[in-house]
Amino acid sequence: QVQLVESGGGLVQPGGSLRLSCAASGFTFTMYAMSWVRQAPGKGLEWVSDINSGGGSTYYADSVKGRFTISRDNAKNTLYLQMNSLKPEDTAVYYCAKDTRYFGGPGPIYDYWGQGTQVTVSS
C-alpha cells in the first residue's frame, strides 16, 4: 500500500533552518508530482510547494519563495523540503502529498497524504 512518512520537523529559532524528508513507498515514485502542504494552528491547509515527477520543475507559494527549496531523489524515493530563514508564521504541521499527475503546478489533485511532521519556530 502507499505510504508517505515525513520526518525532520522540530523546534527551531527564528532565522534557523530545517530539512524535512518524506519517504515514499507502495507506488512508482518517479511517475508522480509531489507536494508539501502545511496547516498552522487553527487554520486551514496551505499549499507550500510542489515538484514534477522528474524534479526539473518546482513551484512555490509566495510566502516561502526564496526561503524554501523542494527537491526529490528518485533513486531513494524521497521528497525533501529545505527550509531556511524560518519565521514564527512558518509554524505548522507539514504534510507531503502525492499528486495524481506527473507534472506539477496549479491544480494539484492529491490521492495520498503522509501523517505530517510538526515544525515550530519560536525563540
PDB file of C-alpha atoms in Angstrom:
ATOM      1  CA  GLN A   1       0.000   0.000   0.000  1.00  0.00           C
ATOM      2  CA  VAL A   2       1.028   3.593  -0.482  1.00  0.00           C
ATOM      3  CA  GLN A   3       2.938   5.096   2.422  1.00  0.00           C
ATOM      4  CA  LEU A   4       4.307   8.594   2.864  1.00  0.00           C
ATOM      5  CA  VAL A   5       6.354   9.103   6.015  1.00  0.00           C
ATOM      6  CA  GLU A   6       7.571  12.586   6.907  1.00  0.00           C
ATOM      7  CA  SER A   7      10.456  13.340   9.235  1.00  0.00           C
ATOM      8  CA  GLY A   8      12.778  16.181  10.178  1.00  0.00           C
ATOM      9  CA  GLY A   9      10.423  18.516  12.000  1.00  0.00           C
ATOM     10  CA  GLY A  10      11.203  20.101  15.335  1.00  0.00           C
ATOM     11  CA  LEU A  11      11.685  23.295  17.289  1.00  0.00           C
ATOM     12  CA  VAL A  12      13.903  25.938  15.735  1.00  0.00           C
ATOM     13  CA  GLN A  13      14.627  29.589  16.473  1.00  0.00           C
ATOM     14  CA  PRO A  14      13.591  32.323  14.049  1.00  0.00           C
ATOM     15  CA  GLY A  15      16.142  32.588  11.274  1.00  0.00           C
ATOM     16  CA  GLY A  16      17.084  28.942  11.609  1.00  0.00           C
ATOM     17  CA  SER A  17      16.840  26.062   9.158  1.00  0.00           C
ATOM     18  CA  LEU A  18      15.276  22.631   8.962  1.00  0.00           C
ATOM     19  CA  ARG A  19      15.207  19.933   6.314  1.00  0.00           C
ATOM     20  CA  LEU A  20      12.089  17.829   6.016  1.00  0.00           C
ATOM     21  CA  SER A  21      12.068  14.431   4.338  1.00  0.00           C
ATOM     22  CA  CYS A  22       9.232  12.292   3.026  1.00  0.00           C
ATOM     23  CA  ALA A  23       9.958   8.636   2.367  1.00  0.00           C
ATOM     24  CA  ALA A  24       7.577   7.177  -0.201  1.00  0.00           C
ATOM     25  CA  SER A  25       6.687   3.549  -0.857  1.00  0.00           C
ATOM     26  CA  GLY A  26       3.982   1.444  -2.471  1.00  0.00           C
ATOM     27  CA  PHE A  27       3.869   3.268  -5.803  1.00  0.00           C
ATOM     28  CA  THR A  28       6.180   4.231  -8.668  1.00  0.00           C
ATOM     29  CA  PHE A  29       7.618   7.405  -7.179  1.00  0.00           C
ATOM     30  CA  THR A  30       9.223   8.538 -10.430  1.00  0.00           C
ATOM     31  CA  MET A  31       5.838   8.817 -12.155  1.00  0.00           C
ATOM     32  CA  TYR A  32       4.171  11.418  -9.940  1.00  0.00           C
ATOM     33  CA  ALA A  33       4.499  15.025  -8.899  1.00  0.00           C
ATOM     34  CA  MET A  34       4.753  15.577  -5.153  1.00  0.00           C
ATOM     35  CA  SER A  35       3.839  18.452  -2.877  1.00  0.00           C
ATOM     36  CA  TRP A  36       4.342  19.895   0.570  1.00  0.00           C
ATOM     37  CA  VAL A  37       1.248  21.295   2.268  1.00  0.00           C
ATOM     38  CA  ARG A  38       1.066  22.782   5.759  1.00  0.00           C
ATOM     39  CA  GLN A  39      -1.531  23.532   8.377  1.00  0.00           C
ATOM     40  CA  ALA A  40      -0.908  26.184  11.004  1.00  0.00           C
ATOM     41  CA  PRO A  41      -2.699  26.000  14.364  1.00  0.00           C
ATOM     42  CA  GLY A  42      -6.368  26.900  13.954  1.00  0.00           C
ATOM     43  CA  LYS A  43      -6.050  27.447  10.202  1.00  0.00           C
ATOM     44  CA  GLY A  44      -6.795  25.570   7.018  1.00  0.00           C
ATOM     45  CA  LEU A  45      -4.449  23.731   4.707  1.00  0.00           C
ATOM     46  CA  GLU A  46      -1.944  25.879   2.815  1.00  0.00           C
ATOM     47  CA  TRP A  47      -0.120  24.630  -0.254  1.00  0.00           C
ATOM     48  CA  VAL A  48       3.625  25.286   0.126  1.00  0.00           C
ATOM     49  CA  SER A  49       5.458  23.828  -2.847  1.00  0.00           C
ATOM     50  CA  ASP A  50       5.460  21.112  -5.450  1.00  0.00           C
ATOM     51  CA  ILE A  51       7.790  19.399  -7.850  1.00  0.00           C
ATOM     52  CA  ASN A  52       7.173  17.469 -11.037  1.00  0.00           C
ATOM     53  CA  SER A  53       7.947  13.783 -11.417  1.00  0.00           C
ATOM     54  CA  GLY A  54      11.413  14.306 -12.859  1.00  0.00           C
ATOM     55  CA  GLY A  55      12.384  17.046 -10.440  1.00  0.00           C
ATOM     56  CA  GLY A  56      13.071  19.625 -13.123  1.00  0.00           C
ATOM     57  CA  SER A  57      10.126  21.924 -12.389  1.00  0.00           C
ATOM     58  CA  THR A  58       9.340  23.404  -8.986  1.00  0.00           C
ATOM     59  CA  TYR A  59       6.654  25.741  -7.713  1.00  0.00           C
ATOM     60  CA  TYR A  60       6.357  27.754  -4.501  1.00  0.00           C
ATOM     61  CA  ALA A  61       3.828  29.752  -2.561  1.00  0.00           C
ATOM     62  CA  ASP A  62       4.728  33.427  -2.362  1.00  0.00           C
ATOM     63  CA  SER A  63       5.011  33.110   1.417  1.00  0.00           C
ATOM     64  CA  VAL A  64       8.001  30.759   1.151  1.00  0.00           C
ATOM     65  CA  LYS A  65       9.581  31.712  -2.175  1.00  0.00           C
ATOM     66  CA  GLY A  66      13.283  32.406  -1.798  1.00  0.00           C
ATOM     67  CA  ARG A  67      13.449  30.683   1.602  1.00  0.00           C
ATOM     68  CA  PHE A  68      12.304  27.096   0.929  1.00  0.00           C
ATOM     69  CA  THR A  69      13.636  24.638  -1.641  1.00  0.00           C
ATOM     70  CA  ILE A  70      11.814  21.492  -2.702  1.00  0.00           C
ATOM     71  CA  SER A  71      13.750  18.589  -4.190  1.00  0.00           C
ATOM     72  CA  ARG A  72      13.481  14.873  -4.721  1.00  0.00           C
ATOM     73  CA  ASP A  73      15.791  11.890  -5.012  1.00  0.00           C
ATOM     74  CA  ASN A  74      14.036   9.434  -7.288  1.00  0.00           C
ATOM     75  CA  ALA A  75      16.677   6.772  -6.619  1.00  0.00           C
ATOM     76  CA  LYS A  76      15.782   6.900  -2.934  1.00  0.00           C
ATOM     77  CA  ASN A  77      12.031   7.516  -3.350  1.00  0.00           C
ATOM     78  CA  THR A  78      12.359  10.538  -1.115  1.00  0.00           C
ATOM     79  CA  LEU A  79      10.999  14.081  -1.215  1.00  0.00           C
ATOM     80  CA  TYR A  80      12.702  16.944   0.626  1.00  0.00           C
ATOM     81  CA  LEU A  81      11.940  20.455   1.775  1.00  0.00           C
ATOM     82  CA  GLN A  82      14.879  22.616   2.803  1.00  0.00           C
ATOM     83  CA  MET A  83      13.572  25.482   4.919  1.00  0.00           C
ATOM     84  CA  ASN A  84      15.826  28.447   5.614  1.00  0.00           C
ATOM     85  CA  SER A  85      15.271  31.804   7.306  1.00  0.00           C
ATOM     86  CA  LEU A  86      12.361  30.347   9.212  1.00  0.00           C
ATOM     87  CA  LYS A  87       9.762  32.673  10.686  1.00  0.00           C
ATOM     88  CA  PRO A  88       7.253  32.150  13.506  1.00  0.00           C
ATOM     89  CA  GLU A  89       4.489  32.168  10.881  1.00  0.00           C
ATOM     90  CA  ASP A  90       6.024  29.034   9.358  1.00  0.00           C
ATOM     91  CA  THR A  91       4.920  27.118  12.461  1.00  0.00           C
ATOM     92  CA  ALA A  92       2.641  24.335  11.236  1.00  0.00           C
ATOM     93  CA  VAL A  93       2.250  20.643  10.637  1.00  0.00           C
ATOM     94  CA  TYR A  94       3.882  19.893   7.305  1.00  0.00           C
ATOM     95  CA  TYR A  95       2.449  17.145   5.109  1.00  0.00           C
ATOM     96  CA  CYS A  96       3.783  15.586   1.964  1.00  0.00           C
ATOM     97  CA  ALA A  97       1.177  14.638  -0.595  1.00  0.00           C
ATOM     98  CA  LYS A  98       1.180  12.550  -3.748  1.00  0.00           C
ATOM     99  CA  ASP A  99      -0.298  14.178  -6.835  1.00  0.00           C
ATOM    100  CA  THR A 100      -2.209  12.077  -9.350  1.00  0.00           C
ATOM    101  CA  ARG A 101      -0.391  13.903 -12.177  1.00  0.00           C
ATOM    102  CA  TYR A 102       3.228  13.628 -13.322  1.00  0.00           C
ATOM    103  CA  PHE A 103       3.566  17.375 -13.843  1.00  0.00           C
ATOM    104  CA  GLY A 104       3.427  19.931 -11.044  1.00  0.00           C
ATOM    105  CA  GLY A 105       1.940  23.404 -10.921  1.00  0.00           C
ATOM    106  CA  PRO A 106      -1.556  24.768 -10.320  1.00  0.00           C
ATOM    107  CA  GLY A 107      -4.484  22.495  -9.613  1.00  0.00           C
ATOM    108  CA  PRO A 108      -2.906  19.528  -7.875  1.00  0.00           C
ATOM    109  CA  ILE A 109      -5.104  16.518  -7.187  1.00  0.00           C
ATOM    110  CA  TYR A 110      -3.902  14.566  -4.185  1.00  0.00           C
ATOM    111  CA  ASP A 111      -4.723  10.943  -3.519  1.00  0.00           C
ATOM    112  CA  TYR A 112      -2.380  10.169  -0.631  1.00  0.00           C
ATOM    113  CA  TRP A 113      -1.044  12.117   2.335  1.00  0.00           C
ATOM    114  CA  GLY A 114       1.549  11.498   4.998  1.00  0.00           C
ATOM    115  CA  GLN A 115       0.868  11.768   8.708  1.00  0.00           C
ATOM    116  CA  GLY A 116       2.649  15.106   8.999  1.00  0.00           C
ATOM    117  CA  THR A 117       5.612  16.458  10.926  1.00  0.00           C
ATOM    118  CA  GLN A 118       5.446  19.395  13.335  1.00  0.00           C
ATOM    119  CA  VAL A 119       7.604  22.452  12.722  1.00  0.00           C
ATOM    120  CA  THR A 120       7.682  25.066  15.471  1.00  0.00           C
ATOM    121  CA  VAL A 121       9.563  28.321  15.008  1.00  0.00           C
ATOM    122  CA  SER A 122       9.955  30.133  18.308  1.00  0.00           C
ATOM    123  CA  SER A 123      12.565  31.818  20.432  1.00  0.00           C
TER     124      SER A 123
END
